[in-house]
GROMACS .gro file of C-alpha atoms in nm:
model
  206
    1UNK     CA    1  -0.333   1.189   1.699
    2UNK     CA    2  -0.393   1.085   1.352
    3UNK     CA    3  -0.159   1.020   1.039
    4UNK     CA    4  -0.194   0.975   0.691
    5UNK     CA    5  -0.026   0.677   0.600
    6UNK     CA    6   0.086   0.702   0.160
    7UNK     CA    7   0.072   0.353   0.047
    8UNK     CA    8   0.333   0.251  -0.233
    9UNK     CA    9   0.310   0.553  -0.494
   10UNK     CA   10   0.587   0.445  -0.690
   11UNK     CA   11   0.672   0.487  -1.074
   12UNK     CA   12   0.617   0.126  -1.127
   13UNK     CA   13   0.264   0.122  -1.029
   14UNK     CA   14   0.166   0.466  -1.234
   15UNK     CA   15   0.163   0.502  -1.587
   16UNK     CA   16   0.421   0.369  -1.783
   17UNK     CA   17   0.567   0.152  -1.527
   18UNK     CA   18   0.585  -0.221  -1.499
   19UNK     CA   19   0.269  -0.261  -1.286
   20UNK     CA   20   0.109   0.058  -1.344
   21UNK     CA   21  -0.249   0.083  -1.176
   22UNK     CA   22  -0.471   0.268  -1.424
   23UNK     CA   23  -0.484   0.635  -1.366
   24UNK     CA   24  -0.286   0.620  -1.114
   25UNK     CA   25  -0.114   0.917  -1.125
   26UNK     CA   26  -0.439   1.089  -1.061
   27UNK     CA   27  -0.419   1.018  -0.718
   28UNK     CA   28  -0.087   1.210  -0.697
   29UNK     CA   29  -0.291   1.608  -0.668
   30UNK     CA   30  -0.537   1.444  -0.425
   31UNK     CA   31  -0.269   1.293  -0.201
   32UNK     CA   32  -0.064   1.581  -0.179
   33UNK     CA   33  -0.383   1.864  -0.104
   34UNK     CA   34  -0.426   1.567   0.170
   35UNK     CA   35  -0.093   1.627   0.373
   36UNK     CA   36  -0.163   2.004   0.502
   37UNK     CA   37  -0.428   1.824   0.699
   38UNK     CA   38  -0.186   1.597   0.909
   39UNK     CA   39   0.110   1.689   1.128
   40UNK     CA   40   0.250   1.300   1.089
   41UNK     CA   41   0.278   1.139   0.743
   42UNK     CA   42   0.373   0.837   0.624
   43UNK     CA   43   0.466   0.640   0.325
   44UNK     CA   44   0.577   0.227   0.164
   45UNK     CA   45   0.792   0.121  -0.061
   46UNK     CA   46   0.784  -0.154  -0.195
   47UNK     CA   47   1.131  -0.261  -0.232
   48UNK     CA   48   1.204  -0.601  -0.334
   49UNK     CA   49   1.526  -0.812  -0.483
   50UNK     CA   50   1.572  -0.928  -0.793
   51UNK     CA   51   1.554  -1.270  -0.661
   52UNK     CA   52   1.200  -1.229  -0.519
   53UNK     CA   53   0.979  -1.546  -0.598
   54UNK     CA   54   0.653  -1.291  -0.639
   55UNK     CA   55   0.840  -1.245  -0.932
   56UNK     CA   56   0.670  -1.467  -1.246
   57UNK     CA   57   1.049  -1.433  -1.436
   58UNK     CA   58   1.178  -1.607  -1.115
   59UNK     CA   59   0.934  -1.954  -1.199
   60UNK     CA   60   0.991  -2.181  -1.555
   61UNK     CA   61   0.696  -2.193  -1.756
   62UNK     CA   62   0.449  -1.925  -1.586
   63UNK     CA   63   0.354  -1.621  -1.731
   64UNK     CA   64   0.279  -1.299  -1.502
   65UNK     CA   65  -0.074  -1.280  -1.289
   66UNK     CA   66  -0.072  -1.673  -1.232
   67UNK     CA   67  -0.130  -1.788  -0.913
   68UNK     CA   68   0.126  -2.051  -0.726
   69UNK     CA   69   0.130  -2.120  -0.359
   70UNK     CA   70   0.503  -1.982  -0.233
   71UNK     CA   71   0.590  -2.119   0.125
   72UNK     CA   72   0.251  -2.182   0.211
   73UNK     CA   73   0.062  -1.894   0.086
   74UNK     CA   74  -0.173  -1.823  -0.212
   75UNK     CA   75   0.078  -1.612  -0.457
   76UNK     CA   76   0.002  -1.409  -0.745
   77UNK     CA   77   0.277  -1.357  -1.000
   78UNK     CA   78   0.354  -1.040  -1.104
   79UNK     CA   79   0.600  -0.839  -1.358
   80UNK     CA   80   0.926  -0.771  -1.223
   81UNK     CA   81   0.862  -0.431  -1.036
   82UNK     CA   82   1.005  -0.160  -0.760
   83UNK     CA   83   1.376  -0.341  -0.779
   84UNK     CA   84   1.596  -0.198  -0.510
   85UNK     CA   85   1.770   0.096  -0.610
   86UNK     CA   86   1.596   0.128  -0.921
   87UNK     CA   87   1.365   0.414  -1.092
   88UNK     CA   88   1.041   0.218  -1.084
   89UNK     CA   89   1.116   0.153  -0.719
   90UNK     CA   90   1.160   0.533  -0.660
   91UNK     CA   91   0.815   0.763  -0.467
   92UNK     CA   92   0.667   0.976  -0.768
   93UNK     CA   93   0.858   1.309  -0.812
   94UNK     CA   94   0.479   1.437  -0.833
   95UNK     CA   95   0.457   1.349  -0.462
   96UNK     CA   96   0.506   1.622  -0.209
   97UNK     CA   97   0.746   1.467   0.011
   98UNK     CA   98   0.898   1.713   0.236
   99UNK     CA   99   0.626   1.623   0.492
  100UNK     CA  100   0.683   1.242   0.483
  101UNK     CA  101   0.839   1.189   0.829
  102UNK     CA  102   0.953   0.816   0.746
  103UNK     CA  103   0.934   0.538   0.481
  104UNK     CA  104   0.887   0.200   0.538
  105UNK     CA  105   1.020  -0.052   0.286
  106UNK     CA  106   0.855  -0.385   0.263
  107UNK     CA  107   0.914  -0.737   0.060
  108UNK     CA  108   1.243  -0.735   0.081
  109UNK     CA  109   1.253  -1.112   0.206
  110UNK     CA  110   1.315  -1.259  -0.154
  111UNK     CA  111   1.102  -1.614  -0.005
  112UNK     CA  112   0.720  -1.453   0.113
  113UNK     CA  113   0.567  -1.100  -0.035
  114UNK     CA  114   0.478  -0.851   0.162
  115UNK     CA  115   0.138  -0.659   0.069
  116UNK     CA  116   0.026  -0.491   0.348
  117UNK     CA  117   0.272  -0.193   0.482
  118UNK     CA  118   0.248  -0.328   0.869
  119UNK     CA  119   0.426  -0.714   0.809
  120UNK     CA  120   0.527  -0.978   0.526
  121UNK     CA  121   0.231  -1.156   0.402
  122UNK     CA  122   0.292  -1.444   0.663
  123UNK     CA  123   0.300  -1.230   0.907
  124UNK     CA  124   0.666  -1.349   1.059
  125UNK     CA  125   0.806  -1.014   1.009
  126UNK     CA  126   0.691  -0.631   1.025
  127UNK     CA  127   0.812  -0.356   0.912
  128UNK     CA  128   0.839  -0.117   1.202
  129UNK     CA  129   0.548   0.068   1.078
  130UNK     CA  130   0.309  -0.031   1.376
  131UNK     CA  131   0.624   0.069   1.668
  132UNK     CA  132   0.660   0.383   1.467
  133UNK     CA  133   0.320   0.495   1.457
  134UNK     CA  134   0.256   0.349   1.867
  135UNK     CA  135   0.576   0.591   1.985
  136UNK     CA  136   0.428   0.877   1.773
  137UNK     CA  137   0.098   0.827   1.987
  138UNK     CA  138  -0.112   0.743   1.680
  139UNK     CA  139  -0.492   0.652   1.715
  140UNK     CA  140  -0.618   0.736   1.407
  141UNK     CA  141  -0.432   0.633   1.020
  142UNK     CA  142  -0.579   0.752   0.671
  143UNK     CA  143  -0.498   0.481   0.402
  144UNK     CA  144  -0.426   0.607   0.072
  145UNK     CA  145  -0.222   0.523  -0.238
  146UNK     CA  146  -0.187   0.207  -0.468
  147UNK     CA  147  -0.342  -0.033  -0.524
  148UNK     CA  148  -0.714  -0.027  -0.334
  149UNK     CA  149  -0.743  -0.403  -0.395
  150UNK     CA  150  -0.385  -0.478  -0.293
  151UNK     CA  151  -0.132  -0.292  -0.086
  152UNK     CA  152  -0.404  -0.040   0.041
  153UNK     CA  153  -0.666  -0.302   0.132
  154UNK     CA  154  -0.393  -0.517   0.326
  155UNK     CA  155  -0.233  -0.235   0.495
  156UNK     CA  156  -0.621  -0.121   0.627
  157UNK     CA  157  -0.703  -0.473   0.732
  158UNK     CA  158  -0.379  -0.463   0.932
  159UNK     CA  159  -0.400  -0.119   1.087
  160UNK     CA  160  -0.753  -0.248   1.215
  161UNK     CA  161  -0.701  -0.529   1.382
  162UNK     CA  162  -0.381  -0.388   1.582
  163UNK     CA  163  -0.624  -0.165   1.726
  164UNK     CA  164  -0.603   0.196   1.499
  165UNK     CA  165  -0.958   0.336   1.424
  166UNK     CA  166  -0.904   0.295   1.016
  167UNK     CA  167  -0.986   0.484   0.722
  168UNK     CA  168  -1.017   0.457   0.363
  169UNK     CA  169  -0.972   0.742   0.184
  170UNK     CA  170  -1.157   0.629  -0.154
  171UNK     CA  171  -1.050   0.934  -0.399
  172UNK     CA  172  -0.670   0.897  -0.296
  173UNK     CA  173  -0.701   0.553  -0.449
  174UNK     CA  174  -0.689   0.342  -0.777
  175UNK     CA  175  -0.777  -0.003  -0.804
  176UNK     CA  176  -0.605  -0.262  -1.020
  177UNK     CA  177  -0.992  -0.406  -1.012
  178UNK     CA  178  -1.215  -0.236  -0.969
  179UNK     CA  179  -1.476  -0.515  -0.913
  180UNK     CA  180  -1.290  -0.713  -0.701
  181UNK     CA  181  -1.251  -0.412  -0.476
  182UNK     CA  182  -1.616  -0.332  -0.453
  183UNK     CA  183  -1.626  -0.721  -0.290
  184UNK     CA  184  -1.309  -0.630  -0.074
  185UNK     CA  185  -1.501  -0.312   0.024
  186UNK     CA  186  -1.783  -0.444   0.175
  187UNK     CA  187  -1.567  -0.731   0.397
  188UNK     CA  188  -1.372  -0.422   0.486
  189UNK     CA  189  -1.683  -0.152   0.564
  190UNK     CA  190  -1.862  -0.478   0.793
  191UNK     CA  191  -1.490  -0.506   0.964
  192UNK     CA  192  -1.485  -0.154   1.088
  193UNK     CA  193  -1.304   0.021   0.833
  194UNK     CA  194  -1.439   0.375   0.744
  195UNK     CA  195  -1.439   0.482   0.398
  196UNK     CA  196  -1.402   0.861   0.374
  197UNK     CA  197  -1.314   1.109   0.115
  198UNK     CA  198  -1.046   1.354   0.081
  199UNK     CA  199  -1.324   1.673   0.127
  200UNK     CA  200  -1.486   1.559   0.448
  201UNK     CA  201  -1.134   1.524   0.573
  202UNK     CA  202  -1.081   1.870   0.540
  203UNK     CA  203  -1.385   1.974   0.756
  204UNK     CA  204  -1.283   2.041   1.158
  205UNK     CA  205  -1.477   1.665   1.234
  206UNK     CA  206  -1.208   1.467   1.100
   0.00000   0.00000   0.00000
């Protein structure tokens, strides 16, 4: 069995939102051609407090994209984004989502972020994803959504090492950068990860 897992397509990380990955609404066609191909799909939301200490307005004297260590882990500091309850926090009304079977909400613990769909970034909590997907007898998940060099490339390292067979479907997503992905890629292609495309999906292999 095999699922395609949506990562984070929220307002707030496509255009004109507060952490908007560049063209990243033109995933949104590719994503949803993508979900006549799978009986189970998936999506994250990214759905933190106001409170949350990813948050650079949460720290005196930094600025947004510096880098602190929060509890222990390397932390980059971002704009205020996806607040609970809030528009930017909200799936794209682009997005097909009568098909999306559950959501899974993630760094909602205002002390650690949470990147990766499958757990908190210190991995002390999960998000249900990984029970949800085992009791729907899931082998197989298709990564796609925002951001490749974030949410996406944390949520792939996770579904690999709890034993899914992993891909990366690299035209359903953006990159915040682009170079630093190509580096990610490679780690992630010598890990086991298989980067595919949204056509050869649609052939009877996959």
């Amino acid at each position: 069995m095999k699922a395609l897992l949506i990562v984070d397509l929220q307002n707030d990380f496509l255009p004109n939102g507060s952490l908007a990955v560049a063209d990243g609404d033109l995933i949104i066609p590719v994503i949803n051609e993508l979900q006549h191909y799978f009986d189970i799909i998936v999506a994250t939301q990214d759905w933190h407090p106001p409170q949350h200490k990813s948050f650079a307005s949460n720290h005196e004297h930094k600025k947004a994209f510096d880098e602190i260590v929060l509890n222990g882990q390397q932390q980059t500091l971002w704009p205020d984004h996806c607040l609970q309850n809030s528009h930017g926090a909200a799936l794209s009304s682009a997005l097909h989502q009568e098909k999306i079977c559950a959501v899974f909400r993630k760094g909602m613990n205002p002390e650690v972020d949470s990147y990766s769909g499958f757990y908190d970034n210190d991995k002390r909590n999960t998000t249900g994803l990984n029970g949800y997907l085992k009791e729907m007898g899931i082998t197989r998940v298709f990564i796609c959504g925002l951001a490749a060099d974030f949410c996406v490339h944390f949520t792939a390292k996770d579904a690999l090492s709890l034993g899914y067979t992993t891909y990366f479907v690299e035209d359903a997503t953006k990159a915040i950068n682009k170079d630093h992905f190509m580096v990610q890629k490679k780690m992630l292609a010598e890990e086991g990860v298989i980067f595919t495309t949204s056509e050869a999906i649609k052939k009877p292999a996959l």
